[in-house]
Amino acid sequence: MKRMVSAFFAPLALLTAIPALAQGPRPSLETISPPVRTGVIALPVAAGVPDREVWYKNHDRIDVRNVTRPTLEPFLPEKPVTTSAVIVAPGGGFLGLSMENEGWNVAKWLQANGIPAFVLKYRVVPTPAPQAEFADKMARAMRGEAVDMAPPADTPAQALADAQAAMRYLQANAARYRIDAQHIGFMGFSAGGFLARSLVEAGGETMPAFVAPIYPKMGPMKVPADAPPMFVAVAADDMLLNRERGFPLIEDYRTAGRSVEFHLFASGRHGFGAGRPGTPTENWLDLFMRWLRTQNLLGTVN
């Protein structure tokens, strides 16, 4: 249990219960009002589903949990350099989403560099509504105590359904956003990286044109024959790597004969988002941009 929570919850910064893994102050025990966002697209969900979202500060950045209504938020550049687009899926152990660190900040970088980006807020596993109870159970779990809350072993069905819905929406509305329906990629962080893998494994009409799982599950993957080019980045001191021997994800992609680029940074820990200053991860998005360009994954703007 302790290893599972450590692996999935670094983006939620609840690791302070273990001094050796401390990364900063605990999340606030107080919630905040939902941020006002414009242009957000509601994705399909069953009628009458109540909104149970809990928003709060984590390391002075904004997180959300108990998501029941998935959305897609556009970040469109004034002067796009490509007709390709990237869906960005934050992580958080499928019990929450690191919206600012692994969603908005990454999308803003892509937007500033001329790439249309869309942040996916997908459904997650329910957690206790009171923030204090949630934080207390996480702290107890980190101490090795048994609690009735844990990350799922892999991508929940509703999260995968939301990723597929996001792909379908952009494919159907590509002209509206001046993007190419055949050049929509998917980038995910931590649990969002799990989601990226699952989206590729599911295949079919929602297969992305390219995929970028960032510090994801590095275990074995069932790689389809038509799997898209993959970009992977992880830090060598990422606790997720303790779960595997070697890099089965990379080896499975290579064995399947599919294109993969892999960056193992000397340090940077888990949850570096758009890059952790002062570590080798700080400019990793430049490498991602180079990869898109050199793999001919950037559609040309007319």
PDB file of C-alpha atoms in Angstrom:
ATOM      1  CA  MET A   1       0.000   0.000   0.000  1.00  0.00           C
ATOM      2  CA  LYS A   2       2.765   2.422   0.958  1.00  0.00           C
ATOM      3  CA  ARG A   3       4.613   1.914  -2.322  1.00  0.00           C
ATOM      4  CA  MET A   4       1.431   2.302  -4.366  1.00  0.00           C
ATOM      5  CA  VAL A   5       0.493   5.573  -2.689  1.00  0.00           C
ATOM      6  CA  SER A   6       4.031   6.914  -3.074  1.00  0.00           C
ATOM      7  CA  ALA A   7       4.079   6.063  -6.751  1.00  0.00           C
ATOM      8  CA  PHE A   8       0.783   7.623  -7.628  1.00  0.00           C
ATOM      9  CA  PHE A   9       0.585  10.605  -5.312  1.00  0.00           C
ATOM     10  CA  ALA A  10       3.759  12.613  -5.775  1.00  0.00           C
ATOM     11  CA  PRO A  11       1.788  15.167  -7.861  1.00  0.00           C
ATOM     12  CA  LEU A  12      -0.495  15.686  -4.867  1.00  0.00           C
ATOM     13  CA  ALA A  13       2.541  16.392  -2.653  1.00  0.00           C
ATOM     14  CA  LEU A  14       1.270  14.235   0.186  1.00  0.00           C
ATOM     15  CA  LEU A  15       4.699  12.705   0.575  1.00  0.00           C
ATOM     16  CA  THR A  16       5.611  14.944   3.482  1.00  0.00           C
ATOM     17  CA  ALA A  17       4.608  12.163   5.875  1.00  0.00           C
ATOM     18  CA  ILE A  18       7.926  10.552   4.897  1.00  0.00           C
ATOM     19  CA  PRO A  19      10.765  13.021   5.573  1.00  0.00           C
ATOM     20  CA  ALA A  20      13.143  11.458   3.050  1.00  0.00           C
ATOM     21  CA  LEU A  21      10.602  12.079   0.289  1.00  0.00           C
ATOM     22  CA  ALA A  22       9.365  15.471   1.445  1.00  0.00           C
ATOM     23  CA  GLN A  23       8.855  17.868  -1.456  1.00  0.00           C
ATOM     24  CA  GLY A  24       7.273  20.837   0.290  1.00  0.00           C
ATOM     25  CA  PRO A  25       4.305  21.814   2.447  1.00  0.00           C
ATOM     26  CA  ARG A  26       1.198  19.697   2.637  1.00  0.00           C
ATOM     27  CA  PRO A  27      -1.862  20.692   0.620  1.00  0.00           C
ATOM     28  CA  SER A  28      -4.064  23.232   2.330  1.00  0.00           C
ATOM     29  CA  LEU A  29      -6.774  21.804   4.547  1.00  0.00           C
ATOM     30  CA  GLU A  30      -9.033  24.537   3.180  1.00  0.00           C
ATOM     31  CA  THR A  31     -10.760  24.350  -0.168  1.00  0.00           C
ATOM     32  CA  ILE A  32     -10.941  27.176  -2.698  1.00  0.00           C
ATOM     33  CA  SER A  33     -13.682  28.321  -5.036  1.00  0.00           C
ATOM     34  CA  PRO A  34     -13.612  26.723  -8.489  1.00  0.00           C
ATOM     35  CA  PRO A  35     -11.457  28.914 -10.740  1.00  0.00           C
ATOM     36  CA  VAL A  36     -13.351  30.898 -13.368  1.00  0.00           C
ATOM     37  CA  ARG A  37     -12.297  29.509 -16.748  1.00  0.00           C
ATOM     38  CA  THR A  38     -13.569  30.642 -20.130  1.00  0.00           C
ATOM     39  CA  GLY A  39     -14.186  28.584 -23.242  1.00  0.00           C
ATOM     40  CA  VAL A  40     -14.341  25.278 -21.392  1.00  0.00           C
ATOM     41  CA  ILE A  41     -16.014  22.461 -23.337  1.00  0.00           C
ATOM     42  CA  ALA A  42     -18.266  20.004 -21.512  1.00  0.00           C
ATOM     43  CA  LEU A  43     -17.696  16.402 -22.594  1.00  0.00           C
ATOM     44  CA  PRO A  44     -20.497  13.807 -22.625  1.00  0.00           C
ATOM     45  CA  VAL A  45     -21.641  12.417 -19.287  1.00  0.00           C
ATOM     46  CA  ALA A  46     -24.873  10.851 -18.053  1.00  0.00           C
ATOM     47  CA  ALA A  47     -27.684  13.327 -17.478  1.00  0.00           C
ATOM     48  CA  GLY A  48     -28.214  14.521 -13.924  1.00  0.00           C
ATOM     49  CA  VAL A  49     -24.735  13.687 -12.634  1.00  0.00           C
ATOM     50  CA  PRO A  50     -24.093  16.012  -9.655  1.00  0.00           C
ATOM     51  CA  ASP A  51     -21.015  18.242  -9.587  1.00  0.00           C
ATOM     52  CA  ARG A  52     -18.906  17.065  -6.619  1.00  0.00           C
ATOM     53  CA  GLU A  53     -15.610  18.774  -7.438  1.00  0.00           C
ATOM     54  CA  VAL A  54     -13.313  19.838  -4.604  1.00  0.00           C
ATOM     55  CA  TRP A  55     -10.702  22.479  -5.524  1.00  0.00           C
ATOM     56  CA  TYR A  56      -7.751  23.281  -3.273  1.00  0.00           C
ATOM     57  CA  LYS A  57      -4.184  24.597  -3.197  1.00  0.00           C
ATOM     58  CA  ASN A  58      -1.210  22.257  -3.352  1.00  0.00           C
ATOM     59  CA  HIS A  59       2.288  23.777  -3.272  1.00  0.00           C
ATOM     60  CA  ASP A  60       0.525  27.068  -4.101  1.00  0.00           C
ATOM     61  CA  ARG A  61      -0.793  25.456  -7.264  1.00  0.00           C
ATOM     62  CA  ILE A  62      -4.366  24.483  -7.962  1.00  0.00           C
ATOM     63  CA  ASP A  63      -5.612  20.884  -7.838  1.00  0.00           C
ATOM     64  CA  VAL A  64      -9.053  19.324  -8.087  1.00  0.00           C
ATOM     65  CA  ARG A  65     -10.559  16.001  -7.022  1.00  0.00           C
ATOM     66  CA  ASN A  66     -13.942  14.251  -7.144  1.00  0.00           C
ATOM     67  CA  VAL A  67     -14.357  15.231 -10.799  1.00  0.00           C
ATOM     68  CA  THR A  68     -17.703  13.953 -12.100  1.00  0.00           C
ATOM     69  CA  ARG A  69     -18.110  16.178 -15.172  1.00  0.00           C
ATOM     70  CA  PRO A  70     -15.255  15.927 -17.677  1.00  0.00           C
ATOM     71  CA  THR A  71     -14.201  18.993 -19.667  1.00  0.00           C
ATOM     72  CA  LEU A  72     -11.734  20.087 -22.311  1.00  0.00           C
ATOM     73  CA  GLU A  73     -10.167  23.553 -22.122  1.00  0.00           C
ATOM     74  CA  PRO A  74      -8.593  25.101 -25.257  1.00  0.00           C
ATOM     75  CA  PHE A  75      -5.312  27.013 -25.212  1.00  0.00           C
ATOM     76  CA  LEU A  76      -5.090  28.398 -28.738  1.00  0.00           C
ATOM     77  CA  PRO A  77      -2.042  30.350 -29.975  1.00  0.00           C
ATOM     78  CA  GLU A  78      -2.543  33.706 -31.683  1.00  0.00           C
ATOM     79  CA  LYS A  79      -0.089  32.632 -34.367  1.00  0.00           C
ATOM     80  CA  PRO A  80      -0.116  28.833 -34.634  1.00  0.00           C
ATOM     81  CA  VAL A  81       2.926  27.211 -36.198  1.00  0.00           C
ATOM     82  CA  THR A  82       1.141  23.921 -36.796  1.00  0.00           C
ATOM     83  CA  THR A  83      -2.239  22.365 -37.447  1.00  0.00           C
ATOM     84  CA  SER A  84      -1.346  19.577 -35.034  1.00  0.00           C
ATOM     85  CA  ALA A  85      -2.855  19.720 -31.546  1.00  0.00           C
ATOM     86  CA  VAL A  86      -2.034  18.198 -28.168  1.00  0.00           C
ATOM     87  CA  ILE A  87      -4.502  17.025 -25.519  1.00  0.00           C
ATOM     88  CA  VAL A  88      -2.876  17.418 -22.080  1.00  0.00           C
ATOM     89  CA  ALA A  89      -3.973  15.076 -19.260  1.00  0.00           C
ATOM     90  CA  PRO A  90      -2.796  15.984 -15.714  1.00  0.00           C
ATOM     91  CA  GLY A  91      -1.878  13.317 -13.191  1.00  0.00           C
ATOM     92  CA  GLY A  92      -2.881  12.721  -9.577  1.00  0.00           C
ATOM     93  CA  GLY A  93      -3.239   9.000  -8.997  1.00  0.00           C
ATOM     94  CA  PHE A  94      -6.752   8.982 -10.518  1.00  0.00           C
ATOM     95  CA  LEU A  95      -7.907  10.390  -7.157  1.00  0.00           C
ATOM     96  CA  GLY A  96      -7.319  13.980  -8.197  1.00  0.00           C
ATOM     97  CA  LEU A  97      -5.843  16.146 -10.943  1.00  0.00           C
ATOM     98  CA  SER A  98      -2.812  18.443 -10.801  1.00  0.00           C
ATOM     99  CA  MET A  99      -4.579  20.986 -12.976  1.00  0.00           C
ATOM    100  CA  GLU A 100      -2.123  23.869 -12.746  1.00  0.00           C
ATOM    101  CA  ASN A 101       1.244  22.094 -12.600  1.00  0.00           C
ATOM    102  CA  GLU A 102       0.547  19.358 -15.143  1.00  0.00           C
ATOM    103  CA  GLY A 103      -2.303  20.891 -17.095  1.00  0.00           C
ATOM    104  CA  TRP A 104      -2.538  24.645 -17.527  1.00  0.00           C
ATOM    105  CA  ASN A 105       1.192  25.362 -17.220  1.00  0.00           C
ATOM    106  CA  VAL A 106       2.072  22.795 -19.875  1.00  0.00           C
ATOM    107  CA  ALA A 107      -0.732  23.957 -22.170  1.00  0.00           C
ATOM    108  CA  LYS A 108       0.421  27.566 -21.828  1.00  0.00           C
ATOM    109  CA  TRP A 109       3.930  26.565 -22.905  1.00  0.00           C
ATOM    110  CA  LEU A 110       2.567  24.767 -25.955  1.00  0.00           C
ATOM    111  CA  GLN A 111       0.312  27.719 -26.736  1.00  0.00           C
ATOM    112  CA  ALA A 112       3.215  30.180 -26.435  1.00  0.00           C
ATOM    113  CA  ASN A 113       5.181  28.028 -28.878  1.00  0.00           C
ATOM    114  CA  GLY A 114       2.432  28.006 -31.473  1.00  0.00           C
ATOM    115  CA  ILE A 115       0.878  24.606 -30.729  1.00  0.00           C
ATOM    116  CA  PRO A 116      -2.881  24.370 -30.001  1.00  0.00           C
ATOM    117  CA  ALA A 117      -3.372  22.593 -26.682  1.00  0.00           C
ATOM    118  CA  PHE A 118      -6.432  21.286 -24.833  1.00  0.00           C
ATOM    119  CA  VAL A 119      -6.394  20.402 -21.120  1.00  0.00           C
ATOM    120  CA  LEU A 120      -8.496  17.371 -20.261  1.00  0.00           C
ATOM    121  CA  LYS A 121     -10.196  17.324 -16.869  1.00  0.00           C
ATOM    122  CA  TYR A 122     -11.241  13.678 -16.657  1.00  0.00           C
ATOM    123  CA  ARG A 123     -13.313  11.790 -14.113  1.00  0.00           C
ATOM    124  CA  VAL A 124     -11.478  10.334 -11.138  1.00  0.00           C
ATOM    125  CA  VAL A 125     -12.166   7.901  -8.300  1.00  0.00           C
ATOM    126  CA  PRO A 126     -14.293   9.391  -5.462  1.00  0.00           C
ATOM    127  CA  THR A 127     -12.549  10.582  -2.300  1.00  0.00           C
ATOM    128  CA  PRO A 128     -13.989  11.936   0.969  1.00  0.00           C
ATOM    129  CA  ALA A 129     -15.677  15.293   0.389  1.00  0.00           C
ATOM    130  CA  PRO A 130     -14.195  17.030   3.485  1.00  0.00           C
ATOM    131  CA  GLN A 131     -10.689  18.236   2.653  1.00  0.00           C
ATOM    132  CA  ALA A 132      -9.417  17.564   6.177  1.00  0.00           C
ATOM    133  CA  GLU A 133     -10.598  13.941   6.031  1.00  0.00           C
ATOM    134  CA  PHE A 134      -8.969  13.465   2.620  1.00  0.00           C
ATOM    135  CA  ALA A 135      -5.623  14.873   3.811  1.00  0.00           C
ATOM    136  CA  ASP A 136      -5.756  12.844   7.027  1.00  0.00           C
ATOM    137  CA  LYS A 137      -6.348   9.566   5.188  1.00  0.00           C
ATOM    138  CA  MET A 138      -3.508  10.301   2.795  1.00  0.00           C
ATOM    139  CA  ALA A 139      -1.147  11.034   5.681  1.00  0.00           C
ATOM    140  CA  ARG A 140      -2.183   7.805   7.423  1.00  0.00           C
ATOM    141  CA  ALA A 141      -1.759   5.788   4.220  1.00  0.00           C
ATOM    142  CA  MET A 142       1.748   7.201   3.842  1.00  0.00           C
ATOM    143  CA  ARG A 143       2.537   5.964   7.347  1.00  0.00           C
ATOM    144  CA  GLY A 144       1.532   2.494   6.219  1.00  0.00           C
ATOM    145  CA  GLU A 145      -1.858   2.459   7.951  1.00  0.00           C
ATOM    146  CA  ALA A 146      -4.836   0.780   6.312  1.00  0.00           C
ATOM    147  CA  VAL A 147      -7.344   3.280   4.945  1.00  0.00           C
ATOM    148  CA  ASP A 148     -10.387   2.922   2.703  1.00  0.00           C
ATOM    149  CA  MET A 149      -8.833   5.026  -0.077  1.00  0.00           C
ATOM    150  CA  ALA A 150      -6.165   4.018  -2.563  1.00  0.00           C
ATOM    151  CA  PRO A 151      -5.214   4.685  -6.171  1.00  0.00           C
ATOM    152  CA  PRO A 152      -6.481   2.108  -8.667  1.00  0.00           C
ATOM    153  CA  ALA A 153      -3.925  -0.252 -10.176  1.00  0.00           C
ATOM    154  CA  ASP A 154      -4.502   1.115 -13.660  1.00  0.00           C
ATOM    155  CA  THR A 155      -6.682   3.423 -15.737  1.00  0.00           C
ATOM    156  CA  PRO A 156     -10.340   3.470 -14.613  1.00  0.00           C
ATOM    157  CA  ALA A 157     -12.908   2.946 -17.369  1.00  0.00           C
ATOM    158  CA  GLN A 158     -14.454   6.399 -16.932  1.00  0.00           C
ATOM    159  CA  ALA A 159     -11.089   8.126 -17.353  1.00  0.00           C
ATOM    160  CA  LEU A 160     -10.425   6.230 -20.583  1.00  0.00           C
ATOM    161  CA  ALA A 161     -13.937   7.068 -21.814  1.00  0.00           C
ATOM    162  CA  ASP A 162     -13.234  10.763 -21.208  1.00  0.00           C
ATOM    163  CA  ALA A 163      -9.948  10.623 -23.135  1.00  0.00           C
ATOM    164  CA  GLN A 164     -11.737   8.949 -26.037  1.00  0.00           C
ATOM    165  CA  ALA A 165     -14.525  11.542 -25.859  1.00  0.00           C
ATOM    166  CA  ALA A 166     -11.927  14.326 -26.037  1.00  0.00           C
ATOM    167  CA  MET A 167     -10.383  12.758 -29.131  1.00  0.00           C
ATOM    168  CA  ARG A 168     -13.788  12.384 -30.783  1.00  0.00           C
ATOM    169  CA  TYR A 169     -14.732  15.971 -29.987  1.00  0.00           C
ATOM    170  CA  LEU A 170     -11.581  17.418 -31.558  1.00  0.00           C
ATOM    171  CA  GLN A 171     -11.805  15.109 -34.563  1.00  0.00           C
ATOM    172  CA  ALA A 172     -15.370  16.284 -35.180  1.00  0.00           C
ATOM    173  CA  ASN A 173     -14.605  19.969 -34.519  1.00  0.00           C
ATOM    174  CA  ALA A 174     -11.142  20.252 -36.037  1.00  0.00           C
ATOM    175  CA  ALA A 175     -12.147  22.992 -38.493  1.00  0.00           C
ATOM    176  CA  ARG A 176     -13.474  25.149 -35.656  1.00  0.00           C
ATOM    177  CA  TYR A 177     -10.047  25.182 -34.007  1.00  0.00           C
ATOM    178  CA  ARG A 178      -8.070  25.273 -37.272  1.00  0.00           C
ATOM    179  CA  ILE A 179      -6.414  21.943 -36.554  1.00  0.00           C
ATOM    180  CA  ASP A 180      -5.993  18.748 -38.552  1.00  0.00           C
ATOM    181  CA  ALA A 181      -8.245  15.921 -37.345  1.00  0.00           C
ATOM    182  CA  GLN A 182      -5.503  13.458 -38.330  1.00  0.00           C
ATOM    183  CA  HIS A 183      -2.802  15.216 -36.264  1.00  0.00           C
ATOM    184  CA  ILE A 184      -4.185  15.173 -32.714  1.00  0.00           C
ATOM    185  CA  GLY A 185      -1.732  13.922 -30.095  1.00  0.00           C
ATOM    186  CA  PHE A 186      -2.131  13.024 -26.440  1.00  0.00           C
ATOM    187  CA  MET A 187       0.253  13.932 -23.597  1.00  0.00           C
ATOM    188  CA  GLY A 188      -0.283  12.689 -20.048  1.00  0.00           C
ATOM    189  CA  PHE A 189       1.563  13.102 -16.756  1.00  0.00           C
ATOM    190  CA  SER A 190       1.874  10.335 -14.137  1.00  0.00           C
ATOM    191  CA  ALA A 191      -1.666   8.891 -13.975  1.00  0.00           C
ATOM    192  CA  GLY A 192      -2.332  10.917 -17.122  1.00  0.00           C
ATOM    193  CA  GLY A 193       0.574   8.964 -18.619  1.00  0.00           C
ATOM    194  CA  PHE A 194      -1.185   5.746 -17.634  1.00  0.00           C
ATOM    195  CA  LEU A 195      -4.218   7.158 -19.438  1.00  0.00           C
ATOM    196  CA  ALA A 196      -2.127   7.922 -22.528  1.00  0.00           C
ATOM    197  CA  ARG A 197      -0.926   4.312 -22.620  1.00  0.00           C
ATOM    198  CA  SER A 198      -4.470   3.009 -22.209  1.00  0.00           C
ATOM    199  CA  LEU A 199      -5.728   5.212 -25.036  1.00  0.00           C
ATOM    200  CA  VAL A 200      -3.153   3.668 -27.372  1.00  0.00           C
ATOM    201  CA  GLU A 201      -3.878   0.125 -26.166  1.00  0.00           C
ATOM    202  CA  ALA A 202      -7.612   0.660 -26.773  1.00  0.00           C
ATOM    203  CA  GLY A 203      -6.885   1.643 -30.391  1.00  0.00           C
ATOM    204  CA  GLY A 204      -9.698   2.229 -32.841  1.00  0.00           C
ATOM    205  CA  GLU A 205     -10.934   5.557 -34.166  1.00  0.00           C
ATOM    206  CA  THR A 206      -9.652   7.485 -31.149  1.00  0.00           C
ATOM    207  CA  MET A 207      -6.027   6.420 -31.591  1.00  0.00           C
ATOM    208  CA  PRO A 208      -3.913   9.590 -31.250  1.00  0.00           C
ATOM    209  CA  ALA A 209      -1.491  10.619 -34.009  1.00  0.00           C
ATOM    210  CA  PHE A 210       1.296  10.688 -31.428  1.00  0.00           C
ATOM    211  CA  VAL A 211       1.514  10.071 -27.709  1.00  0.00           C
ATOM    212  CA  ALA A 212       3.682  11.429 -24.893  1.00  0.00           C
ATOM    213  CA  PRO A 213       3.403   9.677 -21.515  1.00  0.00           C
ATOM    214  CA  ILE A 214       5.515  11.722 -19.096  1.00  0.00           C
ATOM    215  CA  TYR A 215       6.767   9.932 -15.939  1.00  0.00           C
ATOM    216  CA  PRO A 216       4.102   7.259 -16.509  1.00  0.00           C
ATOM    217  CA  LYS A 217       3.831   3.619 -15.539  1.00  0.00           C
ATOM    218  CA  MET A 218       6.985   2.162 -17.102  1.00  0.00           C
ATOM    219  CA  GLY A 219       5.783  -1.448 -16.910  1.00  0.00           C
ATOM    220  CA  PRO A 220       4.911  -3.772 -19.799  1.00  0.00           C
ATOM    221  CA  MET A 221       2.478  -2.547 -22.456  1.00  0.00           C
ATOM    222  CA  LYS A 222       0.430  -4.333 -25.093  1.00  0.00           C
ATOM    223  CA  VAL A 223       1.539  -2.376 -28.145  1.00  0.00           C
ATOM    224  CA  PRO A 224      -0.892  -2.445 -31.088  1.00  0.00           C
ATOM    225  CA  ALA A 225       0.461  -2.927 -34.603  1.00  0.00           C
ATOM    226  CA  ASP A 226      -0.587   0.632 -35.492  1.00  0.00           C
ATOM    227  CA  ALA A 227       0.693   2.273 -32.285  1.00  0.00           C
ATOM    228  CA  PRO A 228       1.675   5.917 -32.941  1.00  0.00           C
ATOM    229  CA  PRO A 229       5.105   7.470 -32.350  1.00  0.00           C
ATOM    230  CA  MET A 230       5.780   7.766 -28.615  1.00  0.00           C
ATOM    231  CA  PHE A 231       7.816  10.292 -26.602  1.00  0.00           C
ATOM    232  CA  VAL A 232       8.643   9.334 -22.993  1.00  0.00           C
ATOM    233  CA  ALA A 233      10.408  11.410 -20.313  1.00  0.00           C
ATOM    234  CA  VAL A 234      11.152  10.452 -16.707  1.00  0.00           C
ATOM    235  CA  ALA A 235      13.715  11.368 -14.042  1.00  0.00           C
ATOM    236  CA  ALA A 236      16.115   8.722 -12.757  1.00  0.00           C
ATOM    237  CA  ASP A 237      15.151   9.540  -9.153  1.00  0.00           C
ATOM    238  CA  ASP A 238      11.441   9.061  -9.846  1.00  0.00           C
ATOM    239  CA  MET A 239       9.950   6.685  -7.302  1.00  0.00           C
ATOM    240  CA  LEU A 240       7.833   5.026 -10.005  1.00  0.00           C
ATOM    241  CA  LEU A 241      10.990   3.457 -11.409  1.00  0.00           C
ATOM    242  CA  ASN A 242      11.359   1.433  -8.209  1.00  0.00           C
ATOM    243  CA  ARG A 243       8.390  -0.640  -9.330  1.00  0.00           C
ATOM    244  CA  GLU A 244      10.104  -2.010 -12.443  1.00  0.00           C
ATOM    245  CA  ARG A 245      13.326  -3.680 -13.491  1.00  0.00           C
ATOM    246  CA  GLY A 246      14.554  -1.863 -16.543  1.00  0.00           C
ATOM    247  CA  PHE A 247      12.140  -0.079 -18.857  1.00  0.00           C
ATOM    248  CA  PRO A 248       9.566  -2.613 -20.112  1.00  0.00           C
ATOM    249  CA  LEU A 249       7.418   0.108 -21.723  1.00  0.00           C
ATOM    250  CA  ILE A 250      10.292   1.181 -23.970  1.00  0.00           C
ATOM    251  CA  GLU A 251      11.370  -2.364 -24.767  1.00  0.00           C
ATOM    252  CA  ASP A 252       7.822  -3.423 -25.666  1.00  0.00           C
ATOM    253  CA  TYR A 253       7.487  -0.482 -28.048  1.00  0.00           C
ATOM    254  CA  ARG A 254      10.842  -1.306 -29.670  1.00  0.00           C
ATOM    255  CA  THR A 255      10.012  -5.018 -29.910  1.00  0.00           C
ATOM    256  CA  ALA A 256       6.765  -4.113 -31.666  1.00  0.00           C
ATOM    257  CA  GLY A 257       8.781  -2.120 -34.192  1.00  0.00           C
ATOM    258  CA  ARG A 258       7.099   1.185 -33.283  1.00  0.00           C
ATOM    259  CA  SER A 259       8.837   4.533 -33.056  1.00  0.00           C
ATOM    260  CA  VAL A 260       9.826   5.668 -29.551  1.00  0.00           C
ATOM    261  CA  GLU A 261      12.050   8.408 -28.133  1.00  0.00           C
ATOM    262  CA  PHE A 262      13.040   8.054 -24.474  1.00  0.00           C
ATOM    263  CA  HIS A 263      14.642  10.646 -22.181  1.00  0.00           C
ATOM    264  CA  LEU A 264      15.919   9.520 -18.760  1.00  0.00           C
ATOM    265  CA  PHE A 265      16.958  12.643 -16.868  1.00  0.00           C
ATOM    266  CA  ALA A 266      19.615  12.337 -14.156  1.00  0.00           C
ATOM    267  CA  SER A 267      17.336  14.011 -11.606  1.00  0.00           C
ATOM    268  CA  GLY A 268      14.064  15.899 -11.317  1.00  0.00           C
ATOM    269  CA  ARG A 269      11.927  13.539  -9.221  1.00  0.00           C
ATOM    270  CA  HIS A 270       8.294  12.763  -9.921  1.00  0.00           C
ATOM    271  CA  GLY A 271       5.856  15.510 -10.804  1.00  0.00           C
ATOM    272  CA  PHE A 272       8.194  17.929 -12.602  1.00  0.00           C
ATOM    273  CA  GLY A 273       5.385  19.134 -14.865  1.00  0.00           C
ATOM    274  CA  ALA A 274       6.612  21.644 -17.442  1.00  0.00           C
ATOM    275  CA  GLY A 275      10.098  21.340 -15.902  1.00  0.00           C
ATOM    276  CA  ARG A 276      11.648  21.687 -12.458  1.00  0.00           C
ATOM    277  CA  PRO A 277      14.109  24.632 -12.402  1.00  0.00           C
ATOM    278  CA  GLY A 278      17.673  23.724 -11.528  1.00  0.00           C
ATOM    279  CA  THR A 279      17.297  20.110 -12.686  1.00  0.00           C
ATOM    280  CA  PRO A 280      17.870  18.441 -16.071  1.00  0.00           C
ATOM    281  CA  THR A 281      14.093  18.486 -16.591  1.00  0.00           C
ATOM    282  CA  GLU A 282      13.805  22.274 -16.773  1.00  0.00           C
ATOM    283  CA  ASN A 283      13.749  22.516 -20.573  1.00  0.00           C
ATOM    284  CA  TRP A 284      12.394  19.121 -21.492  1.00  0.00           C
ATOM    285  CA  LEU A 285       9.531  20.613 -23.525  1.00  0.00           C
ATOM    286  CA  ASP A 286      12.117  21.915 -25.977  1.00  0.00           C
ATOM    287  CA  LEU A 287      13.054  18.277 -26.591  1.00  0.00           C
ATOM    288  CA  PHE A 288       9.405  17.425 -27.144  1.00  0.00           C
ATOM    289  CA  MET A 289       9.100  20.244 -29.702  1.00  0.00           C
ATOM    290  CA  ARG A 290      12.235  19.021 -31.507  1.00  0.00           C
ATOM    291  CA  TRP A 291      10.802  15.502 -31.543  1.00  0.00           C
ATOM    292  CA  LEU A 292       7.547  16.702 -33.118  1.00  0.00           C
ATOM    293  CA  ARG A 293       9.509  18.587 -35.773  1.00  0.00           C
ATOM    294  CA  THR A 294      12.045  15.879 -36.610  1.00  0.00           C
ATOM    295  CA  GLN A 295       9.391  13.147 -36.717  1.00  0.00           C
ATOM    296  CA  ASN A 296       7.302  15.248 -39.136  1.00  0.00           C
ATOM    297  CA  LEU A 297       4.406  15.378 -36.676  1.00  0.00           C
ATOM    298  CA  LEU A 298       3.764  19.104 -37.069  1.00  0.00           C
ATOM    299  CA  GLY A 299       1.121  19.887 -39.654  1.00  0.00           C
ATOM    300  CA  THR A 300       1.793  22.940 -41.817  1.00  0.00           C
ATOM    301  CA  VAL A 301      -0.239  26.109 -41.373  1.00  0.00           C
ATOM    302  CA  ASN A 302      -1.523  27.472 -44.687  1.00  0.00           C
TER     303      ASN A 302
END
